[in-house]
PDB file of C-alpha atoms and ligand atoms in Angstrom:
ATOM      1  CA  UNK A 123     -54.122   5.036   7.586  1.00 69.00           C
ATOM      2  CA  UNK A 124     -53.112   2.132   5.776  1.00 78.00           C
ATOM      3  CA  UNK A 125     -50.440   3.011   2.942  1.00 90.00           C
ATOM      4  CA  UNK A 126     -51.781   1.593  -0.762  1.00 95.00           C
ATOM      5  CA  UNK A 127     -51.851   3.049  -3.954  1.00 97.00           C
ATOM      6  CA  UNK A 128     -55.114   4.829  -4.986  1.00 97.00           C
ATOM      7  CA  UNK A 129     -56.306   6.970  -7.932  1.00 98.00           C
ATOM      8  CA  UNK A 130     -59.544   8.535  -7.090  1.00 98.00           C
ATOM      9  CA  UNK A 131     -59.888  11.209 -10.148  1.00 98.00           C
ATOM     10  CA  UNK A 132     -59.109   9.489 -13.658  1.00 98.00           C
ATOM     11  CA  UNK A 133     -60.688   9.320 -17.289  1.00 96.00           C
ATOM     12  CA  UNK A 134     -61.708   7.520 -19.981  1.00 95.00           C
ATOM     13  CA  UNK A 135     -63.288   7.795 -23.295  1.00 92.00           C
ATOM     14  CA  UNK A 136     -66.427   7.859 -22.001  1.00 93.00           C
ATOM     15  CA  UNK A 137     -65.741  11.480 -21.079  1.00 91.00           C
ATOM     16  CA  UNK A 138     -62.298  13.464 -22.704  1.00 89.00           C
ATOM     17  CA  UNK A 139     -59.810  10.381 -21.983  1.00 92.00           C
ATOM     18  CA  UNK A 140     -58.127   8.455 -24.470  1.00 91.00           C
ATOM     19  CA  UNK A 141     -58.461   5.032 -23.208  1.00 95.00           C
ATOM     20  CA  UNK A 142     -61.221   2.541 -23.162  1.00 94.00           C
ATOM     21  CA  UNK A 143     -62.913   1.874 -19.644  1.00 94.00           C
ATOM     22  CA  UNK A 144     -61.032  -1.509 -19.653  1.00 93.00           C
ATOM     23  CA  UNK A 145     -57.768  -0.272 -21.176  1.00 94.00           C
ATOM     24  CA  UNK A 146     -57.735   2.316 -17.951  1.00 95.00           C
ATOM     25  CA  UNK A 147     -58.261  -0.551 -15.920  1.00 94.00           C
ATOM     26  CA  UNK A 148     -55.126  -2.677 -17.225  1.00 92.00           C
ATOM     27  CA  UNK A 149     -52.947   0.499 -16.611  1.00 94.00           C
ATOM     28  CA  UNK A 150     -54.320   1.412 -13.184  1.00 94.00           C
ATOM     29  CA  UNK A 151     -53.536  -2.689 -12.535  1.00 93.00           C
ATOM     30  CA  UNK A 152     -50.043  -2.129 -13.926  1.00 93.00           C
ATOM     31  CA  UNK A 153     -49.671   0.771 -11.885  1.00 94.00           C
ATOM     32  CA  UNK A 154     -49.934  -1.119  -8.604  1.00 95.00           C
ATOM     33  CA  UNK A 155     -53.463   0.615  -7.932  1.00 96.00           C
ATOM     34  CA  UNK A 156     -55.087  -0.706  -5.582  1.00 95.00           C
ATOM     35  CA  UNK A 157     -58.346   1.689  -4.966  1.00 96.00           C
ATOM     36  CA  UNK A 158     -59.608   2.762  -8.561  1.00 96.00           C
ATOM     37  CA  UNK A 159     -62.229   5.292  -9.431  1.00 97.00           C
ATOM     38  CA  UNK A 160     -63.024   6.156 -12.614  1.00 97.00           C
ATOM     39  CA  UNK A 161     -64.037  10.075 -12.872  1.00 98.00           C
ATOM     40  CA  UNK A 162     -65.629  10.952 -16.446  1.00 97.00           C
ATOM     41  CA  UNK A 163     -66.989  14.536 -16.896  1.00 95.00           C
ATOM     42  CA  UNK A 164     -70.706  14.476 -16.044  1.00 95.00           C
ATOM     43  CA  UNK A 165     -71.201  10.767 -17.302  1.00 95.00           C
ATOM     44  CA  UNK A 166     -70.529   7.389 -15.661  1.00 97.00           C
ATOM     45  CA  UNK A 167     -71.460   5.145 -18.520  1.00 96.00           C
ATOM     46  CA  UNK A 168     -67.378   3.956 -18.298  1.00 96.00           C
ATOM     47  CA  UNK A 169     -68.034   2.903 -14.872  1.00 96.00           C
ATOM     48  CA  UNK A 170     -71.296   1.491 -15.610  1.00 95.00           C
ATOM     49  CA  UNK A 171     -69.556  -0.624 -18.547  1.00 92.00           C
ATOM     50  CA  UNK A 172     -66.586  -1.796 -16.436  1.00 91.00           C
ATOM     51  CA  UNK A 173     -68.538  -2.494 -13.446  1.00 90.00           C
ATOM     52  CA  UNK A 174     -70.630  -4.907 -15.735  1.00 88.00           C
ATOM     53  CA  UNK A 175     -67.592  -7.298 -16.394  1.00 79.00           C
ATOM     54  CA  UNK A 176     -66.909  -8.354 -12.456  1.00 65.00           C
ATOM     55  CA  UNK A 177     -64.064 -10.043 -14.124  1.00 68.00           C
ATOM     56  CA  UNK A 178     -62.399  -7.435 -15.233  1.00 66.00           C
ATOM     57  CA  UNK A 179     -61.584  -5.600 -11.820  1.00 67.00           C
ATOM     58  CA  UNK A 180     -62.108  -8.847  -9.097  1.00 75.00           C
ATOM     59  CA  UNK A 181     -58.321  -7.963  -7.628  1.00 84.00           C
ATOM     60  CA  UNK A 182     -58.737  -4.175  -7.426  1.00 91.00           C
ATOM     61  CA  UNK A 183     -61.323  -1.933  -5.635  1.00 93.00           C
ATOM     62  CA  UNK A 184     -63.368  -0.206  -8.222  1.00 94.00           C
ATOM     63  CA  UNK A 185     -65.542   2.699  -7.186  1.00 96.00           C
ATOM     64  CA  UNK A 186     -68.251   4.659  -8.856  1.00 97.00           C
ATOM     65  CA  UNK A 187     -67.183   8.160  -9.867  1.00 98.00           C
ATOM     66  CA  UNK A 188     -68.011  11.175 -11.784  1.00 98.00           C
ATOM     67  CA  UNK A 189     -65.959  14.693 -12.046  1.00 98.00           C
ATOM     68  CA  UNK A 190     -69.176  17.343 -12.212  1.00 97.00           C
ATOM     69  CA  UNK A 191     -69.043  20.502 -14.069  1.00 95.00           C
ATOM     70  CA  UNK A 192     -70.667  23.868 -11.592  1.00 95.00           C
ATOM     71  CA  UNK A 193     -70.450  27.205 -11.087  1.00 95.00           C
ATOM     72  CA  UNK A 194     -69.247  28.798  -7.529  1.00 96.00           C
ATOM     73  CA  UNK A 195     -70.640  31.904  -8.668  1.00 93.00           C
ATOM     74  CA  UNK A 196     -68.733  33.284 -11.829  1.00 88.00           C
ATOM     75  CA  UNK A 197     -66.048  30.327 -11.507  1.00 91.00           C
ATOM     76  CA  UNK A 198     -65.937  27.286 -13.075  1.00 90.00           C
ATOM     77  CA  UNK A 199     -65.699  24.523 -10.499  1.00 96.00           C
ATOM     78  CA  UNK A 200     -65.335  20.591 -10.397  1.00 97.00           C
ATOM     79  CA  UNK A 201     -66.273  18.061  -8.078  1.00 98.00           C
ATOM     80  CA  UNK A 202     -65.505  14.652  -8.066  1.00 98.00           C
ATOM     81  CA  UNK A 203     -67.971  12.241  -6.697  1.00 98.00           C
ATOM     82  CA  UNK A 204     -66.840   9.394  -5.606  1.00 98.00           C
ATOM     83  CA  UNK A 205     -69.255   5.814  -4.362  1.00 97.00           C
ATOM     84  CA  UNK A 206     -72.587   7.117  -5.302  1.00 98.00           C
ATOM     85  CA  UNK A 207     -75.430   4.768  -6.007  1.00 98.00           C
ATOM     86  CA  UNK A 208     -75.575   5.684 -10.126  1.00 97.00           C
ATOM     87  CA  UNK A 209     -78.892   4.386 -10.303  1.00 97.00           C
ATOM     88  CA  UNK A 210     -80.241   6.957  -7.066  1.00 98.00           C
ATOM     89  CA  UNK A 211     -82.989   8.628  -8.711  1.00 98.00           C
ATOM     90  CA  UNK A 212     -81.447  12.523  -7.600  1.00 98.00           C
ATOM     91  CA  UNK A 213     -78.008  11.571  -9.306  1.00 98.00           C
ATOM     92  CA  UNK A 214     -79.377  10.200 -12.342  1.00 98.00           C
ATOM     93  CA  UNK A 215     -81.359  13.678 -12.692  1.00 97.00           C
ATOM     94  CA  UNK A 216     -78.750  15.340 -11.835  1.00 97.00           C
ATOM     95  CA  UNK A 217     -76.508  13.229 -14.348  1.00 96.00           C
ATOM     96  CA  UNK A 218     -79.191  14.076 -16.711  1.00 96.00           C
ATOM     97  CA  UNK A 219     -79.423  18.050 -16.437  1.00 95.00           C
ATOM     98  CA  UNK A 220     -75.463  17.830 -16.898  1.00 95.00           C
ATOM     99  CA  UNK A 221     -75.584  16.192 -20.091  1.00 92.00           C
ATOM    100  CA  UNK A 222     -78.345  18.581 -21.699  1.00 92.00           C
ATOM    101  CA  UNK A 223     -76.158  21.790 -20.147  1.00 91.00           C
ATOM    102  CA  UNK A 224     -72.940  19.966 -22.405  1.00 90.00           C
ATOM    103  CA  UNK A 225     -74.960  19.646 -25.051  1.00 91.00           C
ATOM    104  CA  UNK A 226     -76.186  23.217 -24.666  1.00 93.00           C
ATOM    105  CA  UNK A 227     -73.078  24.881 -23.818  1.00 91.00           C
ATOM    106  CA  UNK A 228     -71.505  23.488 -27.421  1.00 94.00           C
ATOM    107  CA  UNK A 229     -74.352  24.564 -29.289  1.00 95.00           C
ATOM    108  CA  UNK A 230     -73.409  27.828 -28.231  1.00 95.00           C
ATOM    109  CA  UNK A 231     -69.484  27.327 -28.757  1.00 96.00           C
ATOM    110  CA  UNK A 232     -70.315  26.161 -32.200  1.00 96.00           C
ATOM    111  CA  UNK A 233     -72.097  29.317 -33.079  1.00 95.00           C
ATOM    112  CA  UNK A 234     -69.504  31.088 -31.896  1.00 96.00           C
ATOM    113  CA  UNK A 235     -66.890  29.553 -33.521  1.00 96.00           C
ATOM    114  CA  UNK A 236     -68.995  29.691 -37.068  1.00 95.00           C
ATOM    115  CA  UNK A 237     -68.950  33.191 -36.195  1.00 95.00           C
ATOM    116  CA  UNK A 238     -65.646  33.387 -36.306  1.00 94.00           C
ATOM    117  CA  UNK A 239     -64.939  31.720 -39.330  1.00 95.00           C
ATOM    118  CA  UNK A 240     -65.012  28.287 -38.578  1.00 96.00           C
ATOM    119  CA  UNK A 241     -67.696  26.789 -40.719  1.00 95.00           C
ATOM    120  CA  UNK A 242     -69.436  22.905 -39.512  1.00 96.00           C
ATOM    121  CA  UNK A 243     -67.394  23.596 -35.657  1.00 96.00           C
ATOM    122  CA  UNK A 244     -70.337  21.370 -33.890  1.00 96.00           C
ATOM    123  CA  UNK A 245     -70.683  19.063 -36.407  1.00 96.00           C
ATOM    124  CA  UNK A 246     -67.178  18.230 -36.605  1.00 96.00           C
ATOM    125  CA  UNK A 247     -66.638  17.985 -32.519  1.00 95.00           C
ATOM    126  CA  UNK A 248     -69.587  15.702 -32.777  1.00 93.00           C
ATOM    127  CA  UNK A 249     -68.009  13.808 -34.907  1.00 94.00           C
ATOM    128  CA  UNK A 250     -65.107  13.196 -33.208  1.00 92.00           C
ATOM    129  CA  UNK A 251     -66.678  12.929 -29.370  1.00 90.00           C
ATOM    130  CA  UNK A 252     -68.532   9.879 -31.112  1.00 88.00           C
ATOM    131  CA  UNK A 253     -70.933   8.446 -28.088  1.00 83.00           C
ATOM    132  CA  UNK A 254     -68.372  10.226 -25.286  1.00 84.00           C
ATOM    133  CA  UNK A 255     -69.533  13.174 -23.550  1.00 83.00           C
ATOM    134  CA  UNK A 256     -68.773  16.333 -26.380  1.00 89.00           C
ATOM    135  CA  UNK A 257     -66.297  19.035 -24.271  1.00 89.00           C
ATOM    136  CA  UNK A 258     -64.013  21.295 -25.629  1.00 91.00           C
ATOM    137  CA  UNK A 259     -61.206  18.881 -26.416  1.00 90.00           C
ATOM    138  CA  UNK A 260     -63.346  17.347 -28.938  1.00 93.00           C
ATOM    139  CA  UNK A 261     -63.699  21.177 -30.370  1.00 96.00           C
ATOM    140  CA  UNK A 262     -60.151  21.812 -29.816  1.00 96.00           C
ATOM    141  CA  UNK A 263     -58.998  18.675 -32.105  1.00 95.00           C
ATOM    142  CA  UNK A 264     -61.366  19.514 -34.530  1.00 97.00           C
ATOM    143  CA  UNK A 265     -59.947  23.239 -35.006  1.00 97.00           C
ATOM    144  CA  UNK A 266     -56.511  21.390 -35.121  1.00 96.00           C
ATOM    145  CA  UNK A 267     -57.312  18.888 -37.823  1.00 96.00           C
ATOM    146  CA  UNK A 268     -59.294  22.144 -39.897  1.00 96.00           C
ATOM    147  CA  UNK A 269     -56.119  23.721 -39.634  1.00 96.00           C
ATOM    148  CA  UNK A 270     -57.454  26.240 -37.953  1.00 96.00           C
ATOM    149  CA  UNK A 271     -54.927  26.345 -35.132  1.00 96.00           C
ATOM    150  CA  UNK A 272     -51.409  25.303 -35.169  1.00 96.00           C
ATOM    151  CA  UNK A 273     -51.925  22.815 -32.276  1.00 95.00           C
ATOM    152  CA  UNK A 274     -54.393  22.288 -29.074  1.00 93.00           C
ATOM    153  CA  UNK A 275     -52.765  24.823 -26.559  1.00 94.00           C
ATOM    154  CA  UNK A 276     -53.432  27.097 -29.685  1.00 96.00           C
ATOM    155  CA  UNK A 277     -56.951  26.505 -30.106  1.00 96.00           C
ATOM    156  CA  UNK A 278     -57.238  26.913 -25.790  1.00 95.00           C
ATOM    157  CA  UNK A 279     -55.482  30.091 -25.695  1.00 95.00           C
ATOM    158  CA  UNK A 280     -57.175  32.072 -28.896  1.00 96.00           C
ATOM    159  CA  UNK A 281     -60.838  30.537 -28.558  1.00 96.00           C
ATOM    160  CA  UNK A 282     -61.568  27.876 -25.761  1.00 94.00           C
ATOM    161  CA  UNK A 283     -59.606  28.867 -22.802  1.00 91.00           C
ATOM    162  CA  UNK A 284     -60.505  30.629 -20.039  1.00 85.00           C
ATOM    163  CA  UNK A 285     -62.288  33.996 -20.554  1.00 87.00           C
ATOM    164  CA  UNK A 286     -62.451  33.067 -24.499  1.00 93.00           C
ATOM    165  CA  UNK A 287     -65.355  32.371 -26.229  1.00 92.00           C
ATOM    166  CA  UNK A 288     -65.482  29.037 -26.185  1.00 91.00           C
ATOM    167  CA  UNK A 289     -65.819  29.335 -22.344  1.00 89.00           C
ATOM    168  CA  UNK A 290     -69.358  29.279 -21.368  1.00 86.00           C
ATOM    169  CA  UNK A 291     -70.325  28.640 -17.795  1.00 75.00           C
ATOM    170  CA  UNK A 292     -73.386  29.714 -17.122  1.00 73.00           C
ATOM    171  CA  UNK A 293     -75.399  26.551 -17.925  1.00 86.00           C
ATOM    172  CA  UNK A 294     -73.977  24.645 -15.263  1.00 92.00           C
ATOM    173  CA  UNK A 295     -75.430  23.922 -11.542  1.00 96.00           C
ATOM    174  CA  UNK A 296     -74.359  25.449  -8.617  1.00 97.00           C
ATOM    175  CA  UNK A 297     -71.280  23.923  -6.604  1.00 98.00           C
ATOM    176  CA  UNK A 298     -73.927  23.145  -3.877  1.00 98.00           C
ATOM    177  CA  UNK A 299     -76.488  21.665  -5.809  1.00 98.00           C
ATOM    178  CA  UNK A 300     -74.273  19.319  -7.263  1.00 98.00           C
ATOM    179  CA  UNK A 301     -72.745  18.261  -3.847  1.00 98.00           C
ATOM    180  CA  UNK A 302     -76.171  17.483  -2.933  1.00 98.00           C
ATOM    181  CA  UNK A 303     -76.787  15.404  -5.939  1.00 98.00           C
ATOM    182  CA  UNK A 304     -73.771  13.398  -4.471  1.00 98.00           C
ATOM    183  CA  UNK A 305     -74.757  13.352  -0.950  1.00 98.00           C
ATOM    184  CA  UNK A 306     -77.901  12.385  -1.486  1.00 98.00           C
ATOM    185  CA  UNK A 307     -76.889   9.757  -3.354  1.00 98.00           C
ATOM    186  CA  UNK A 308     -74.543   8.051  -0.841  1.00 98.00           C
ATOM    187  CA  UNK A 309     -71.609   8.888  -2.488  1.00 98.00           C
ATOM    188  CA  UNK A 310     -68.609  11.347  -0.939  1.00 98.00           C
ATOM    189  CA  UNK A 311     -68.163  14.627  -2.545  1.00 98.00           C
ATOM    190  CA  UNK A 312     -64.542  16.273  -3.494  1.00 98.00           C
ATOM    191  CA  UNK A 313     -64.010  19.809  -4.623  1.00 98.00           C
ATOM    192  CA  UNK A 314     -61.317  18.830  -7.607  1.00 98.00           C
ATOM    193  CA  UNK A 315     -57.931  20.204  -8.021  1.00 97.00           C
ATOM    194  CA  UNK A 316     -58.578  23.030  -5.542  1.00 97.00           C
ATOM    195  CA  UNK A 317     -55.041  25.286  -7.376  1.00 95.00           C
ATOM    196  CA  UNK A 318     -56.659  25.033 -10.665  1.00 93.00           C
ATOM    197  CA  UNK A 319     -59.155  28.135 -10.244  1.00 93.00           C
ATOM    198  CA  UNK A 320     -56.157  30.421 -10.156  1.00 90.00           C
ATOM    199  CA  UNK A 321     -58.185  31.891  -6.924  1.00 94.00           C
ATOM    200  CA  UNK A 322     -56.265  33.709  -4.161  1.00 95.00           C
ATOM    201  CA  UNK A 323     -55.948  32.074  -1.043  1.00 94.00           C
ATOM    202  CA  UNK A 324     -58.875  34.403   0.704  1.00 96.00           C
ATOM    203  CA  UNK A 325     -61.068  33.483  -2.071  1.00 97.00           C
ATOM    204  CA  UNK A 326     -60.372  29.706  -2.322  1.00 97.00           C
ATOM    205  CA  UNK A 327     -60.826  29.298   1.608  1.00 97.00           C
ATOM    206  CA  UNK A 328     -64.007  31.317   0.774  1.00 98.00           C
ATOM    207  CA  UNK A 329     -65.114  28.375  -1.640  1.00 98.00           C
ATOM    208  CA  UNK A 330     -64.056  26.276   0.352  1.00 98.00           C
ATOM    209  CA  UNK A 331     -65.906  27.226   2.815  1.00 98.00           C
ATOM    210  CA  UNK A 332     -69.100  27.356   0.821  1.00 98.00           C
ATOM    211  CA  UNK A 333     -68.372  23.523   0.044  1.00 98.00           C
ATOM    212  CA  UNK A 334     -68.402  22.956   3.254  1.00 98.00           C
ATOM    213  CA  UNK A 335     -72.047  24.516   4.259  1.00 98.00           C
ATOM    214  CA  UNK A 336     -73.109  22.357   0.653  1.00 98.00           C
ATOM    215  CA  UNK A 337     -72.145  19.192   2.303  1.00 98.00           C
ATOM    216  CA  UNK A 338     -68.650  18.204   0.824  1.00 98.00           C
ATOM    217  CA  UNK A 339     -66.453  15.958   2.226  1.00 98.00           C
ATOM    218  CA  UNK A 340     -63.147  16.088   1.044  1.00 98.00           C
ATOM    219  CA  UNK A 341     -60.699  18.358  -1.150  1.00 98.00           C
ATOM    220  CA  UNK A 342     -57.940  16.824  -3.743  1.00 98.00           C
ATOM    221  CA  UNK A 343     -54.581  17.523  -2.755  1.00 98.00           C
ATOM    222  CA  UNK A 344     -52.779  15.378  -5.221  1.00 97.00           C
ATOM    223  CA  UNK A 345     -53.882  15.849  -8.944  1.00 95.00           C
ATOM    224  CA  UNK A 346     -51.179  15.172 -11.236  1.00 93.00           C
ATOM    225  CA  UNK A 347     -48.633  17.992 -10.662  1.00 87.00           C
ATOM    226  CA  UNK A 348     -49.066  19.272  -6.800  1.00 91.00           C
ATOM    227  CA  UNK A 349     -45.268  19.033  -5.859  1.00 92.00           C
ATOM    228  CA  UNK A 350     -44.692  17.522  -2.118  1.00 92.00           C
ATOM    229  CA  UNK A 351     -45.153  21.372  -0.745  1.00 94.00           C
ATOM    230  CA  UNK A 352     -48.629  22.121  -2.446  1.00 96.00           C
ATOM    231  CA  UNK A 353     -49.561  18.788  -1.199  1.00 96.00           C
ATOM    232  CA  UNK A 354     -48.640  19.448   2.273  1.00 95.00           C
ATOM    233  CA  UNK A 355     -50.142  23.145   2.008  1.00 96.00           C
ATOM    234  CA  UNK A 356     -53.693  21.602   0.619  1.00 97.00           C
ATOM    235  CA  UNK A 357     -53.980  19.166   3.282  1.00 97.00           C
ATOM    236  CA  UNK A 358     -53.397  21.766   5.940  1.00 97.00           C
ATOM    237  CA  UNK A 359     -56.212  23.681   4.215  1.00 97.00           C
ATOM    238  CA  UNK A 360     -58.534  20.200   4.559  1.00 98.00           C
ATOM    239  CA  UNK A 361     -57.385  20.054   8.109  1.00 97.00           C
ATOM    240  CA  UNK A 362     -58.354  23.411   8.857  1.00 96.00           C
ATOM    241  CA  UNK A 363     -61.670  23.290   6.871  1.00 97.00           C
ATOM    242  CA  UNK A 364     -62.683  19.768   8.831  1.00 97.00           C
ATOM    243  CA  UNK A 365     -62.092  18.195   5.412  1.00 98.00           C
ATOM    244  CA  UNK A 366     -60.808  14.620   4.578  1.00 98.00           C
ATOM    245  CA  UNK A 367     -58.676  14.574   1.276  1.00 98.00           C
ATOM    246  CA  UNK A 368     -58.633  12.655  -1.866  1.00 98.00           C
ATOM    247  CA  UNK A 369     -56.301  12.252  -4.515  1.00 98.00           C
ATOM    248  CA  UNK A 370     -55.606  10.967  -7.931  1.00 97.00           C
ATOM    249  CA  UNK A 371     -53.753  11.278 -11.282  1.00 97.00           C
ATOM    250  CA  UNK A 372     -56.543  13.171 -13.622  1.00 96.00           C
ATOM    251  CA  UNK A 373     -55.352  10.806 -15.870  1.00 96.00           C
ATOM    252  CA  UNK A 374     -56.879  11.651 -19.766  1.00 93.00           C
ATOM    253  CA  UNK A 375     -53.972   8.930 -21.128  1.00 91.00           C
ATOM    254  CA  UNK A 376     -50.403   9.110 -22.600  1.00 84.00           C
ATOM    255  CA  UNK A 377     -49.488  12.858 -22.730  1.00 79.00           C
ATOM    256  CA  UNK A 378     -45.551  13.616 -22.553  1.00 70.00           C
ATOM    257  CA  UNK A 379     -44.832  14.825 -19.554  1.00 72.00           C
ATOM    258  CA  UNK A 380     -48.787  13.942 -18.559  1.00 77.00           C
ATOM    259  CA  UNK A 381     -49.354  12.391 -15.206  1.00 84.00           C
ATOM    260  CA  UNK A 382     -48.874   8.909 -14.804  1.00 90.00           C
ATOM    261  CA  UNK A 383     -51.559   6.765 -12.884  1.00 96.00           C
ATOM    262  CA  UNK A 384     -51.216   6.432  -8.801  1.00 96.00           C
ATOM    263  CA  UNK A 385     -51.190   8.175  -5.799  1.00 96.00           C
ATOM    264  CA  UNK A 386     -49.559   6.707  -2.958  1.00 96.00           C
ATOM    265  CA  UNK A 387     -51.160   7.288   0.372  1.00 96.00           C
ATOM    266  CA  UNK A 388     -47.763   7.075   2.414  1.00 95.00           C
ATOM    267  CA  UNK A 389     -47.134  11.000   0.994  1.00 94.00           C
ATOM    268  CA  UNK A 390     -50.134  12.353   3.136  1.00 95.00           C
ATOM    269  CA  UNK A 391     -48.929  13.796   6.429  1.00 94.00           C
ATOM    270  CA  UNK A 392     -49.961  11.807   9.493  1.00 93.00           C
ATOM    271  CA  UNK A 393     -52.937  13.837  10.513  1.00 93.00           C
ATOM    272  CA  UNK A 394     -54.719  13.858   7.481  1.00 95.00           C
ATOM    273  CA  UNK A 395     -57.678  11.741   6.981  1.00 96.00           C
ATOM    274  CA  UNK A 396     -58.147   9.689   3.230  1.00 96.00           C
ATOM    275  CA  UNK A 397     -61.748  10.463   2.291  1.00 96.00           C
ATOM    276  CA  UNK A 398     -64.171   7.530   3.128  1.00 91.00           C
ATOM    277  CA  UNK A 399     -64.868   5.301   0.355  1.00 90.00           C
ATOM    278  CA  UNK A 400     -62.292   2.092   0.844  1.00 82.00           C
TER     279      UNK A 400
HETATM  280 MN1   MN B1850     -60.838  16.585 -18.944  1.00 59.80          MN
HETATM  281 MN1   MN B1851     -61.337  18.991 -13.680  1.00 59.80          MN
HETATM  282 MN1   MN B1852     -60.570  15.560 -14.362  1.00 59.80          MN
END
């Protein structure tokens, strides 16, 4: 494998990220990237905007990407797409049935959280998401600027978090139908930040398995945080599944202590193979 720098899960504000498209671009440039994808949650109108401007990215690699929301059964799942066609008919469905299940899903937070005492929630997330892709962050800062929590790992842990309210799942596609969404749109499918679930290891081989009868490709064994031994343990757990691997920063911007942008390539033992999209 030939060592570069790659970042193959990142976001903008097209989805939850702070930073324009463009501005991601500049920093993934600065960062000695060489392969970039950009990774919004269920959208890829950043990519579509950045791909626009040939300009912009004419000395770096830019591929098409999107970070899906599904369900492997009762969990919450991710996978990262990475080269599709955008415009392939099943994807842009696909794209499409993602965007009304967001839209959906914070009806349903905001009725809960008016339940709860917190009067105009959806309106106010709206508000802030703008023309981005509305998530729970957008809820979360609203609750923080209402005073209604004393900061954003407040509003998580009492309302949006896992197994609160705010956490509604069940409007999402199945882990395989989204994989064949990507696959049948030429792209390469990656099950995201595979230590994130909190599963234990019988279950996550389990889903990983099940990934692997859908049709993915590749797991991420780099996300951000994996020290050297979790990345070492994950790609043993690609190698064993018949999995390539993918990694990247899940860069949402300038967070202390946040990930920084870049993965380099010459941290993957020998035998594992980089997923196949550069
Ligand atoms: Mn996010
Ligand atoms: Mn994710
Ligand atoms: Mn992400």
């Amino acid at each position: 494998m030939r060592r570069m720098i790659i970042d193959f899960h990142t976001h903008s504000h097209a989805s939850d990220g702070s930073l324009s498209p463009s501005e991601l671009l500049g920093r993934a440039r600065s960062a000695g990237v060489a392969a970039l994808a950009l990774t919004d949650h269920d959208t890829v109108a950043g990519y579509v905007d950045l791909k626009q401007d040939a300009t912009a990215w004419d000395d770096i690699t830019l591929l098409s990407g999107a970070e899906l929301s599904c369900n492997w059964g009762k969990v919450g799942v991710h996978v990262v797409g990475l080269g599709m066609d955008v415009d392939h008919p099943v994807f842009v469905r696909g794209m499409h049935q993602l965007s009304t299940a967001r839209m959906q899903r914070a009806e349903i937070i905001g009725e809960r959280l008016e339940k709860a005492g917190m009067s105009g929630a959806l309106a106010g997330a709206q508000a802030l998401a703008g023309s981005s892709q509305l998530g729970r962050p957008h809820f979360a800062s609203w609750m923080h600027a209402q005073g209604h929590v004393r900061d954003l790992s407040q509003a998580y842990g009492r309302y949006l978090g896992s197994g609160k309210m705010g956490d509604v799942k069940t409007l999402w596609p199945e882990l395989a139908e989204a994989v064949a969404w990507i696959r049948e749109s030429g792209g390469q499918a990656v099950l995201a930040h595979p230590l994130n679930y909190k599963m234990t290891r019988t279950k996550l081989r389990a889903c990983v398995s099940d990934f692997v009868a859908a049709g993915g490709q590749a797991i991420e064994v780099f996300s951000g945080r994996q020290s050297g031994e979790q990345v070492r343990d994950l790609c043993k757990l690609a190698l064993d599944s018949g999995l390539a691997v993918s990694a990247g920063s899940d860069f949402h911007g300038d967070r202390d202590y946040g990930p920084r942008l870049g993965f380099d390539t010459e941290l993957l033992p020998k035998d594992a193979t980089l997923v196949n999209v550069v």
